[in-house]
Short mmCIF file of C-alpha atoms in Angstrom, two decimals:
data_model
loop_
_atom_site.label_atom_id
_atom_site.label_comp_id
_atom_site.label_asym_id
_atom_site.label_seq_id
_atom_site.Cartn_x
_atom_site.Cartn_y
_atom_site.Cartn_z
CA UNK A 940 40.03 3.41 42.65
CA UNK A 941 41.09 -0.20 42.98
CA UNK A 942 44.80 -0.69 43.68
CA UNK A 943 44.67 -4.38 44.11
CA UNK A 944 46.60 -6.36 41.53
CA UNK A 945 44.46 -9.23 40.47
CA UNK A 946 46.88 -10.52 37.95
CA UNK A 947 49.05 -12.35 40.47
CA UNK A 948 46.23 -14.84 40.92
CA UNK A 949 47.25 -17.89 39.03
CA UNK A 950 44.34 -19.04 36.97
CA UNK A 951 44.09 -20.34 33.43
CA UNK A 952 43.76 -17.50 30.90
CA UNK A 953 40.97 -17.67 28.42
CA UNK A 954 40.77 -15.70 25.15
CA UNK A 955 37.62 -14.41 23.56
CA UNK A 956 37.46 -12.94 20.09
CA UNK A 957 35.66 -9.63 19.46
CA UNK A 958 31.93 -10.14 19.37
CA UNK A 959 32.01 -13.33 21.40
CA UNK A 960 29.65 -13.64 24.33
CA UNK A 961 31.21 -14.36 27.76
CA UNK A 962 27.86 -14.81 29.40
CA UNK A 963 24.29 -13.99 28.71
CA UNK A 964 21.59 -12.45 30.92
CA UNK A 965 19.73 -15.33 32.64
CA UNK A 966 22.73 -17.67 32.72
CA UNK A 967 23.67 -19.10 36.15
CA UNK A 968 26.13 -16.78 37.98
CA UNK A 969 28.84 -19.43 38.63
CA UNK A 970 32.02 -17.40 38.15
CA UNK A 971 33.55 -13.93 38.09
CA UNK A 972 36.02 -12.66 35.62
CA UNK A 973 39.15 -10.54 35.65
CA UNK A 974 39.77 -8.68 32.44
CA UNK A 975 43.54 -8.93 31.73
CA UNK A 976 43.52 -7.43 28.18
CA UNK A 977 40.92 -5.96 25.85
CA UNK A 978 37.50 -4.39 26.25
CA UNK A 979 34.25 -5.84 27.39
CA UNK A 980 30.74 -4.42 26.92
CA UNK A 981 28.11 -5.22 29.66
CA UNK A 982 24.69 -5.13 27.96
CA UNK A 983 21.04 -5.36 28.90
CA UNK A 984 19.08 -6.12 25.76
CA UNK A 985 20.78 -3.95 23.23
CA UNK A 986 21.75 -1.21 25.62
CA UNK A 987 25.36 -0.98 26.70
CA UNK A 988 25.34 -0.27 30.43
CA UNK A 989 29.08 -0.50 31.08
CA UNK A 990 32.28 -0.52 29.11
CA UNK A 991 35.25 -2.26 30.84
CA UNK A 992 38.94 -2.16 30.23
CA UNK A 993 42.11 -4.01 31.46
CA UNK A 994 42.15 -4.67 35.13
CA UNK A 995 38.41 -4.63 35.57
CA UNK A 996 36.44 -7.43 37.23
CA UNK A 997 32.92 -8.32 36.24
CA UNK A 998 30.34 -10.95 36.87
CA UNK A 999 31.10 -10.87 40.65
CA UNK A 1000 27.53 -9.74 41.56
CA UNK A 1001 25.86 -13.03 40.53
CA UNK A 1002 28.59 -14.97 42.36
CA UNK A 1003 28.05 -13.13 45.65
CA UNK A 1004 24.24 -13.07 45.54
CA UNK A 1005 23.74 -16.51 43.88
CA UNK A 1006 21.34 -15.08 41.35
CA UNK A 1007 21.37 -15.58 37.62
CA UNK A 1008 23.12 -13.00 35.40
CA UNK A 1009 21.27 -9.75 35.15
CA UNK A 1010 23.25 -8.59 32.06
CA UNK A 1011 25.26 -10.02 29.25
CA UNK A 1012 29.03 -9.55 28.75
CA UNK A 1013 30.39 -9.38 25.24
CA UNK A 1014 33.99 -9.07 24.12
CA UNK A 1015 34.12 -5.73 22.27
CA UNK A 1016 37.72 -6.33 21.20
CA UNK A 1017 39.74 -9.56 21.44
CA UNK A 1018 40.10 -10.21 25.13
CA UNK A 1019 42.13 -12.19 27.60
CA UNK A 1020 40.22 -13.16 30.75
CA UNK A 1021 40.75 -15.06 33.96
CA UNK A 1022 37.69 -16.99 35.23
CA UNK A 1023 37.32 -17.45 38.98
CA UNK A 1024 34.66 -19.99 39.83
CA UNK A 1025 32.69 -20.06 43.08
CA UNK A 1026 35.09 -22.46 44.86
CA UNK A 1027 38.15 -20.56 43.92
CA UNK A 1028 36.47 -17.30 44.86
CA UNK A 1029 35.78 -18.67 48.33
CA UNK A 1030 39.38 -19.76 48.67
CA UNK A 1031 40.77 -16.43 47.63
CA UNK A 1032 38.39 -14.47 49.79
CA UNK A 1033 39.35 -16.51 52.88
CA UNK A 1034 43.06 -16.72 52.20
CA UNK A 1035 43.72 -13.12 50.89
CA UNK A 1036 41.75 -10.52 52.79
CA UNK A 1037 42.80 -7.84 50.33
CA UNK A 1038 41.17 -9.79 47.52
CA UNK A 1039 37.74 -9.72 49.29
CA UNK A 1040 38.20 -6.02 50.14
CA UNK A 1041 39.14 -5.22 46.48
CA UNK A 1042 36.04 -7.04 45.19
CA UNK A 1043 33.81 -5.24 47.75
CA UNK A 1044 35.39 -1.88 46.73
CA UNK A 1045 34.61 -2.52 43.09
CA UNK A 1046 31.03 -3.48 43.94
CA UNK A 1047 30.65 -0.37 46.16
CA UNK A 1048 31.95 1.88 43.33
CA UNK A 1049 29.53 0.26 40.93
CA UNK A 1050 26.57 0.65 43.40
CA UNK A 1051 27.52 4.31 44.05
CA UNK A 1052 27.59 4.98 40.34
CA UNK A 1053 24.28 3.22 39.79
CA UNK A 1054 22.72 5.41 42.53
CA UNK A 1055 23.92 8.56 40.79
CA UNK A 1056 22.65 7.30 37.45
CA UNK A 1057 19.33 6.28 38.94
CA UNK A 1058 18.94 9.74 40.47
CA UNK A 1059 19.64 11.31 37.06
CA UNK A 1060 17.16 8.94 35.53
CA UNK A 1061 14.50 9.87 38.12
CA UNK A 1062 15.16 13.47 37.38
CA UNK A 1063 14.61 12.83 33.66
CA UNK A 1064 11.33 10.99 34.36
CA UNK A 1065 10.21 13.98 36.41
CA UNK A 1066 11.20 16.37 33.62
CA UNK A 1067 9.34 14.20 31.13
CA UNK A 1068 6.27 14.33 33.34
CA UNK A 1069 6.56 18.19 33.39
CA UNK A 1070 6.93 18.03 29.60
CA UNK A 1071 3.80 15.93 29.42
CA UNK A 1072 1.87 18.54 31.53
CA UNK A 1073 3.13 21.34 29.27
CA UNK A 1074 2.15 19.41 26.21
CA UNK A 1075 -1.32 18.67 27.59
CA UNK A 1076 -1.56 22.35 28.25
CA UNK A 1077 -1.13 22.94 24.52
CA UNK A 1078 -4.22 20.98 23.79
CA UNK A 1079 -7.71 22.49 24.23
CA UNK A 1080 -8.81 22.39 27.90
CA UNK A 1081 -12.26 21.36 26.89
CA UNK A 1082 -14.15 20.92 23.66
CA UNK A 1083 -16.16 23.83 22.35
CA UNK A 1084 -19.74 24.39 23.39
CA UNK A 1085 -21.68 25.71 20.40
CA UNK A 1086 -25.50 25.55 20.06
CA UNK A 1087 -26.54 22.93 17.57
CA UNK A 1088 -23.17 21.20 17.61
CA UNK A 1089 -21.38 18.63 19.70
CA UNK A 1090 -17.56 18.17 19.79
CA UNK A 1091 -15.63 15.34 21.45
CA UNK A 1092 -11.93 14.75 21.58
CA UNK A 1093 -9.65 11.96 22.75
CA UNK A 1094 -5.91 12.09 23.02
CA UNK A 1095 -3.88 9.12 24.23
CA UNK A 1096 -0.11 8.96 23.97
CA UNK A 1097 1.99 5.87 23.43
CA UNK A 1098 4.95 7.35 25.32
CA UNK A 1099 5.04 10.05 27.91
CA UNK A 1100 5.05 12.80 25.35
CA UNK A 1101 3.31 12.52 22.04
CA UNK A 1102 3.53 13.82 18.52
CA UNK A 1103 -0.15 14.22 17.77
CA UNK A 1104 -2.15 17.28 18.35
CA UNK A 1105 -5.67 18.65 17.76
CA UNK A 1106 -7.20 22.03 18.06
CA UNK A 1107 -10.47 23.98 17.73
CA UNK A 1108 -9.75 27.50 16.68
CA UNK A 1109 -12.26 30.35 16.44
CA UNK A 1110 -11.21 33.72 15.32
CA UNK A 1111 -13.21 36.22 17.57
CA UNK A 1112 -13.78 38.42 14.58
CA UNK A 1113 -15.53 35.55 12.76
CA UNK A 1114 -17.30 33.66 15.56
CA UNK A 1115 -19.33 31.50 13.09
CA UNK A 1116 -16.26 29.87 11.76
CA UNK A 1117 -14.28 27.21 13.50
CA UNK A 1118 -11.08 25.58 12.27
CA UNK A 1119 -10.68 22.00 13.49
CA UNK A 1120 -7.13 20.67 13.23
CA UNK A 1121 -5.84 17.10 13.74
CA UNK A 1122 -2.14 16.40 13.08
CA UNK A 1123 0.40 13.73 13.54
CA UNK A 1124 4.25 14.07 13.56
CA UNK A 1125 6.22 11.15 12.15
CA UNK A 1126 8.15 9.60 14.98
CA UNK A 1127 7.55 9.62 18.70
CA UNK A 1128 9.01 10.88 21.95
CA UNK A 1129 10.70 14.15 22.77
CA UNK A 1130 11.71 15.22 19.14
CA UNK A 1131 8.17 14.63 17.90
CA UNK A 1132 6.72 16.52 20.89
CA UNK A 1133 8.90 19.54 20.42
CA UNK A 1134 8.14 19.61 16.72
CA UNK A 1135 4.39 19.23 17.55
CA UNK A 1136 4.49 22.21 19.96
CA UNK A 1137 6.10 24.40 17.39
CA UNK A 1138 3.74 23.37 14.53
CA UNK A 1139 0.71 23.79 16.82
CA UNK A 1140 1.67 27.47 17.28
CA UNK A 1141 2.23 27.96 13.55
CA UNK A 1142 -1.10 26.43 12.60
CA UNK A 1143 -2.91 28.32 15.31
CA UNK A 1144 -1.42 31.73 14.28
CA UNK A 1145 -2.32 31.06 10.61
CA UNK A 1146 -5.86 29.94 11.53
CA UNK A 1147 -6.37 33.06 13.61
CA UNK A 1148 -5.58 35.09 10.48
CA UNK A 1149 -8.62 33.52 8.85
CA UNK A 1150 -6.66 31.69 6.25
CA UNK A 1151 -8.36 28.92 4.30
CA UNK A 1152 -7.33 25.39 5.32
CA UNK A 1153 -5.32 24.97 2.13
CA UNK A 1154 -3.50 28.28 2.86
CA UNK A 1155 -2.75 27.16 6.47
CA UNK A 1156 -1.26 23.98 5.13
CA UNK A 1157 0.75 25.67 2.43
CA UNK A 1158 2.21 28.22 4.82
CA UNK A 1159 2.76 25.70 7.62
CA UNK A 1160 4.70 23.60 5.09
CA UNK A 1161 6.93 26.59 4.32
CA UNK A 1162 7.56 27.02 8.06
CA UNK A 1163 8.51 23.36 8.37
CA UNK A 1164 10.92 23.65 5.39
CA UNK A 1165 12.50 26.77 6.81
CA UNK A 1166 12.75 25.85 10.46
CA UNK A 1167 13.30 22.25 11.09
CA UNK A 1168 16.75 20.77 11.44
CA UNK A 1169 15.69 17.11 11.36
CA UNK A 1170 13.74 15.54 8.59
CA UNK A 1171 10.41 15.07 10.35
CA UNK A 1172 7.20 15.07 8.51
CA UNK A 1173 3.74 16.15 9.73
CA UNK A 1174 0.46 14.94 8.44
CA UNK A 1175 -2.35 17.46 9.09
CA UNK A 1176 -5.98 17.74 8.30
CA UNK A 1177 -7.86 21.01 8.71
CA UNK A 1178 -11.63 21.44 8.58
CA UNK A 1179 -13.16 24.87 8.43
CA UNK A 1180 -16.69 24.61 9.73
CA UNK A 1181 -19.41 27.19 9.32
CA UNK A 1182 -21.35 26.83 12.57
CA UNK A 1183 -24.43 28.51 11.02
CA UNK A 1184 -24.75 26.55 7.82
CA UNK A 1185 -22.88 23.34 8.46
CA UNK A 1186 -20.67 24.00 5.39
CA UNK A 1187 -17.25 22.46 5.81
CA UNK A 1188 -14.12 23.11 3.77
CA UNK A 1189 -11.41 20.52 4.36
CA UNK A 1190 -7.85 20.33 3.21
CA UNK A 1191 -5.41 17.53 3.84
CA UNK A 1192 -1.67 17.13 4.05
CA UNK A 1193 -1.16 13.33 4.01
CA UNK A 1194 -3.39 12.67 6.93
CA UNK A 1195 -5.81 9.85 7.42
CA UNK A 1196 -9.05 10.47 5.56
CA UNK A 1197 -11.91 11.45 7.82
CA UNK A 1198 -15.18 9.54 8.01
CA UNK A 1199 -18.43 11.44 7.37
CA UNK A 1200 -21.59 9.87 8.76
CA UNK A 1201 -24.49 11.12 6.53
CA UNK A 1202 -27.44 10.44 8.78
CA UNK A 1203 -30.21 11.02 6.21
CA UNK A 1204 -28.72 8.55 3.72
CA UNK A 1205 -27.53 6.17 6.57
CA UNK A 1206 -24.06 5.97 4.99
CA UNK A 1207 -20.49 6.43 6.25
CA UNK A 1208 -18.44 8.09 3.57
CA UNK A 1209 -14.64 8.19 3.60
CA UNK A 1210 -13.69 11.75 2.50
CA UNK A 1211 -10.78 10.84 0.23
CA UNK A 1212 -8.28 13.63 0.08
CA UNK A 1213 -4.76 12.65 -0.96
CA UNK A 1214 -2.02 15.22 -0.34
CA UNK A 1215 1.60 15.47 0.46
CA UNK A 1216 2.68 15.45 4.10
CA UNK A 1217 4.28 18.70 5.41
CA UNK A 1218 8.00 18.82 5.28
CA UNK A 1219 8.57 17.03 1.98
CA UNK A 1220 8.73 19.84 -0.58
CA UNK A 1221 9.35 23.49 -0.52
CA UNK A 1222 5.96 24.27 -2.05
CA UNK A 1223 2.79 22.24 -1.95
CA UNK A 1224 -0.69 23.05 -3.31
CA UNK A 1225 -3.25 21.18 -1.18
CA UNK A 1226 -6.70 20.81 -2.66
CA UNK A 1227 -9.85 21.79 -0.80
CA UNK A 1228 -12.94 19.63 -0.45
CA UNK A 1229 -16.34 21.12 0.31
CA UNK A 1230 -19.29 19.40 1.94
CA UNK A 1231 -22.24 20.32 4.08
CA UNK A 1232 -22.96 18.66 7.40
CA UNK A 1233 -26.63 18.10 7.83
CA UNK A 1234 -28.44 17.66 11.08
CA UNK A 1235 -27.60 14.25 12.56
CA UNK A 1236 -24.34 14.03 10.61
CA UNK A 1237 -21.00 13.16 12.20
CA UNK A 1238 -17.46 13.87 11.12
CA UNK A 1239 -14.84 11.56 12.61
CA UNK A 1240 -11.28 12.82 12.26
CA UNK A 1241 -8.43 10.70 13.67
CA UNK A 1242 -4.75 9.80 13.56
CA UNK A 1243 -3.38 6.42 12.51
CA UNK A 1244 -3.14 5.37 16.14
CA UNK A 1245 -6.81 4.52 15.82
CA UNK A 1246 -6.71 2.18 12.84
CA UNK A 1247 -3.21 0.89 13.56
CA UNK A 1248 -4.07 -0.18 17.19
CA UNK A 1249 -3.14 -3.86 17.39
CA UNK A 1250 -4.01 -6.98 19.35
CA UNK A 1251 -1.55 -9.57 20.62
CA UNK A 1252 -1.83 -11.48 17.30
CA UNK A 1253 -0.50 -8.38 15.55
CA UNK A 1254 -3.81 -7.63 13.81
CA UNK A 1255 -4.82 -4.07 13.21
CA UNK A 1256 -8.04 -2.48 14.36
CA UNK A 1257 -8.24 -1.21 10.84
CA UNK A 1258 -10.75 0.84 8.86
CA UNK A 1259 -13.36 -1.89 8.74
CA UNK A 1260 -13.66 -2.25 12.51
CA UNK A 1261 -13.74 1.59 12.86
CA UNK A 1262 -16.49 1.73 10.28
CA UNK A 1263 -18.47 -1.01 12.02
CA UNK A 1264 -18.21 0.85 15.39
CA UNK A 1265 -19.30 4.10 13.84
CA UNK A 1266 -22.19 2.48 12.00
CA UNK A 1267 -23.44 0.80 15.15
CA UNK A 1268 -23.25 3.95 17.22
CA UNK A 1269 -24.45 6.82 15.00
CA UNK A 1270 -27.53 7.59 16.95
CA UNK A 1271 -25.82 8.78 20.15
CA UNK A 1272 -23.88 11.91 21.00
CA UNK A 1273 -20.40 12.84 19.83
CA UNK A 1274 -19.04 11.99 23.26
CA UNK A 1275 -20.72 8.58 23.16
CA UNK A 1276 -19.35 7.79 19.77
CA UNK A 1277 -15.83 8.81 20.70
CA UNK A 1278 -16.01 6.80 23.94
CA UNK A 1279 -17.38 3.79 22.05
CA UNK A 1280 -14.58 3.93 19.49
CA UNK A 1281 -11.97 3.90 22.26
CA UNK A 1282 -13.74 1.18 24.12
CA UNK A 1283 -13.79 -0.99 21.01
CA UNK A 1284 -10.18 -0.33 20.30
CA UNK A 1285 -9.23 -1.26 23.94
CA UNK A 1286 -11.36 -4.35 23.80
CA UNK A 1287 -9.70 -5.33 20.48
CA UNK A 1288 -6.18 -4.57 21.76
CA UNK A 1289 -6.94 -6.59 24.86
CA UNK A 1290 -4.12 -5.05 26.94
CA UNK A 1291 -1.61 -4.90 24.13
CA UNK A 1292 0.34 -1.60 24.68
CA UNK A 1293 -0.29 1.24 22.34
CA UNK A 1294 2.51 1.59 19.81
CA UNK A 1295 1.41 5.01 18.52
CA UNK A 1296 -0.34 8.07 19.77
CA UNK A 1297 -4.11 8.06 19.29
CA UNK A 1298 -6.15 11.16 18.59
CA UNK A 1299 -9.86 11.23 17.77
CA UNK A 1300 -12.07 14.19 17.15
CA UNK A 1301 -15.78 13.71 16.61
CA UNK A 1302 -18.02 16.49 15.40
CA UNK A 1303 -21.83 16.12 15.36
CA UNK A 1304 -24.39 18.46 14.01
CA UNK A 1305 -27.37 18.05 16.33
CA UNK A 1306 -30.76 17.22 15.03
CA UNK A 1307 -33.05 20.21 15.22
CA UNK B 879 12.09 -6.69 9.14
CA UNK B 880 14.24 -8.74 6.77
CA UNK B 881 15.97 -7.24 3.73
CA UNK B 882 16.91 -9.45 0.83
CA UNK B 883 18.74 -8.19 -2.19
CA UNK B 884 18.80 -9.68 -5.64
CA UNK B 885 20.82 -8.21 -8.53
CA UNK B 886 19.38 -8.20 -11.99
CA UNK B 887 21.81 -8.89 -14.72
CA UNK B 888 22.07 -6.29 -17.46
CA UNK B 889 23.36 -2.89 -18.33
CA UNK B 890 20.94 -0.92 -16.13
CA UNK B 891 22.45 -2.06 -12.78
CA UNK B 892 19.12 -2.85 -11.20
CA UNK B 893 18.77 -4.41 -7.81
CA UNK B 894 15.63 -5.73 -6.23
CA UNK B 895 15.42 -5.12 -2.50
CA UNK B 896 12.66 -7.18 -0.82
CA UNK B 897 11.43 -6.05 2.53
CA UNK B 898 9.68 -8.72 4.63
CA UNK B 899 7.84 -8.05 7.89
CA UNK B 900 7.25 -4.55 9.26
CA UNK B 901 8.97 -1.34 8.47
CA UNK B 902 8.84 0.90 11.44
CA UNK B 903 10.89 3.24 13.66
CA UNK B 904 13.11 0.28 14.81
CA UNK B 905 14.37 -0.53 11.33
CA UNK B 906 13.67 2.27 8.90
CA UNK B 907 17.35 3.24 9.06
CA UNK B 908 18.36 -0.24 7.99
CA UNK B 909 16.52 0.11 4.68
CA UNK B 910 18.19 3.43 4.02
CA UNK B 911 21.66 2.08 4.87
CA UNK B 912 21.10 -0.88 2.61
CA UNK B 913 20.19 1.35 -0.29
CA UNK B 914 23.32 3.49 0.36
CA UNK B 915 25.47 0.38 0.27
CA UNK B 916 23.94 -0.78 -2.95
CA UNK B 917 24.35 2.62 -4.51
CA UNK B 918 27.99 2.84 -3.53
CA UNK B 919 28.55 -0.70 -4.93
CA UNK B 920 27.25 0.43 -8.30
CA UNK B 921 23.55 -0.15 -8.23
CA UNK B 922 21.82 2.58 -10.28
CA UNK B 923 18.25 1.48 -10.18
CA UNK B 924 16.29 -0.01 -7.26
CA UNK B 925 13.03 -1.90 -7.28
CA UNK B 926 11.67 -2.15 -3.79
CA UNK B 927 9.60 -5.20 -3.47
CA UNK B 928 6.91 -4.61 -0.83
CA UNK B 929 4.81 -7.70 -1.49
CA UNK B 930 5.66 -9.24 1.85
CA UNK B 931 5.79 -6.08 3.87
CA UNK B 932 2.80 -6.28 6.18
CA UNK B 933 3.12 -2.95 7.88
CA UNK B 934 4.69 0.42 7.26
CA UNK B 935 4.71 2.99 10.01
CA UNK B 936 5.04 6.69 9.27
CA UNK B 937 8.82 6.36 9.75
CA UNK B 938 8.77 4.03 6.72
CA UNK B 939 7.95 7.13 4.63
CA UNK B 940 11.24 8.57 5.76
CA UNK B 941 12.94 5.42 4.43
CA UNK B 942 11.27 5.63 1.07
CA UNK B 943 11.96 9.31 0.83
CA UNK B 944 15.64 8.91 1.67
CA UNK B 945 16.10 5.89 -0.55
CA UNK B 946 14.56 7.83 -3.41
CA UNK B 947 17.27 10.48 -3.29
CA UNK B 948 20.05 8.01 -2.38
CA UNK B 949 19.25 6.24 -5.67
CA UNK B 950 19.49 9.53 -7.51
CA UNK B 951 23.16 9.44 -6.40
CA UNK B 952 22.79 12.12 -3.70
CA UNK B 953 24.15 11.51 -0.33
CA UNK B 954 21.85 12.30 2.55
CA UNK B 955 23.31 15.41 4.23
CA UNK B 956 23.18 15.61 7.96
CA UNK B 957 23.25 18.51 10.37
CA UNK B 958 22.70 22.11 9.70
CA UNK B 959 25.36 22.63 7.10
CA UNK B 960 23.69 20.18 4.79
CA UNK B 961 20.20 21.35 5.33
CA UNK B 962 19.90 23.68 2.34
CA UNK B 963 21.27 20.90 0.16
CA UNK B 964 18.60 18.63 1.49
CA UNK B 965 15.89 21.10 0.64
CA UNK B 966 17.24 21.55 -2.89
CA UNK B 967 17.27 17.80 -3.38
CA UNK B 968 13.70 17.63 -2.16
CA UNK B 969 12.64 20.10 -4.79
CA UNK B 970 14.62 18.45 -7.55
CA UNK B 971 13.04 15.15 -6.52
CA UNK B 972 9.58 16.63 -6.90
CA UNK B 973 10.49 17.80 -10.37
CA UNK B 974 11.90 14.45 -11.53
CA UNK B 975 9.27 12.65 -13.49
CA UNK B 976 8.44 9.21 -12.26
CA UNK B 977 9.73 7.65 -15.56
CA UNK B 978 13.23 8.97 -14.95
CA UNK B 979 13.23 7.89 -11.32
CA UNK B 980 15.73 5.34 -9.96
CA UNK B 981 13.44 3.96 -7.23
CA UNK B 982 10.20 2.10 -8.08
CA UNK B 983 7.90 0.05 -5.84
CA UNK B 984 6.47 -3.36 -6.45
CA UNK B 985 3.25 -4.76 -5.18
CA UNK B 986 2.55 -3.01 -1.88
CA UNK B 987 -0.24 -4.61 0.20
CA UNK B 988 -3.50 -2.66 0.31
CA UNK B 989 -2.84 -1.06 3.72
CA UNK B 990 0.52 0.27 2.54
CA UNK B 991 -0.77 1.29 -0.78
CA UNK B 992 -3.45 3.33 0.98
CA UNK B 993 -0.74 5.09 3.06
CA UNK B 994 1.27 5.86 -0.10
CA UNK B 995 -1.84 7.36 -1.70
CA UNK B 996 -2.88 9.28 1.35
CA UNK B 997 0.55 10.86 1.82
CA UNK B 998 1.13 11.66 -1.82
CA UNK B 999 4.01 9.14 -2.16
CA UNK B 1000 2.19 7.42 -5.01
CA UNK B 1001 2.72 10.63 -7.04
CA UNK B 1002 6.36 10.68 -6.21
CA UNK B 1003 7.32 7.02 -6.74
CA UNK B 1004 5.86 4.85 -9.43
CA UNK B 1005 4.09 1.63 -8.19
CA UNK B 1006 4.01 -1.55 -10.19
CA UNK B 1007 2.13 -4.83 -9.65
CA UNK B 1008 4.14 -6.76 -12.25
CA UNK B 1009 7.79 -7.39 -11.60
CA UNK B 1010 8.90 -7.63 -15.28
CA UNK B 1011 7.05 -4.52 -16.21
CA UNK B 1012 8.70 -2.72 -13.26
CA UNK B 1013 12.15 -3.81 -14.36
CA UNK B 1014 11.54 -2.79 -18.01
CA UNK B 1015 10.44 0.69 -16.81
CA UNK B 1016 13.94 1.69 -15.66
CA UNK B 1017 15.51 3.76 -18.46
#
């Protein structure tokens, strides 16, 4: 605690009204302030890093180390302050040893507190990294290896933990059927990741019970409606693939429409399947869409992180670029096409950070 | 994102809320709050002008969804106690025909229109390309 009474220092009092800025980050650090009355918020960007009350001093750091302001100080209430400029500070420090000691004590307290906060932050970063490992563990370790088929998957998160997931589920009792799932939780970060983990289990359990894609979505929606405590939505696309015949039954809950490369016709078709996202209504009745993948065909299923990847000019990668990449690379393997899509997105984004999770699943029926 | 509000004179208490820029996780709450303020100040019908909205992230859907039931006159319940209420409102909202609705959309750009179609929102909220027609549609 600081027992030094700063108020005896005679200096002109200044008043600031609530909301007024006392100094901004980047300003020259030419003075320190003693808060006589009122409350001050110390902010970095929009984040309040400290709240100060009567008797506090602030702004002393920049004065001592001669750097510019690292944070902004804003009057939270109407305030009365005393400003001590560099010259006066030097005088006080040399004439009144207690003044210098009191300032040092406040700086030490602040540093100590920062160390404690930094330790806590480091711990949180570590925990997030553990969370990321756990989440990665929920995704398939590798893509399935099935004769006559190729599967590729890419999963890139925008933050440490993501809200997308994908899955390849085969019920051992029906080894010729595979359910391919790609889903996206609205929002990002820890809440989305927890929701994703819970929904992944729900979908997996329902898929193992050999439900149709529409049934899985219908019942997952009920689970969302019953369980969640925050209004998060989930878009989800499920494709049930018969590995013998190539027949595919798809159902969609508000997810991006997949792209079907029909090799024989040399066309890329958008499989249009409108449907409500999960978590909006108590009951939904998703439609099912049937198609048959022929040898040489691809199915590209993705989340909006693919088409909504942006460059520094704010432009989107968009459907057209995705289509062009697919059209130019439909003679290679599923892995090659997936890698090429990611490469083209990265090239387009040109170092612009990802703002959303990106998930991409490519299925190819091999030529005989 | 910028939000501009224009009040339409007449007995139906319509306001036009124009969103300009990008509706994403950083501002989706602003749009909801603005609709709540309008509703408490007496606005009964809201036309959301999306013509200058260049991007809507998935969190934008949460805005539209919450604005839709704010304009019905329902407050958005929070926390566990209100959760059942929220579910009931969701179901009622689904049963409200689009003609009776108090929220309509004007001129979304193609990218956003596609998102609305993909997620089923176009079935929930009527979309107009003509402003006068949209205003006349409020009962």
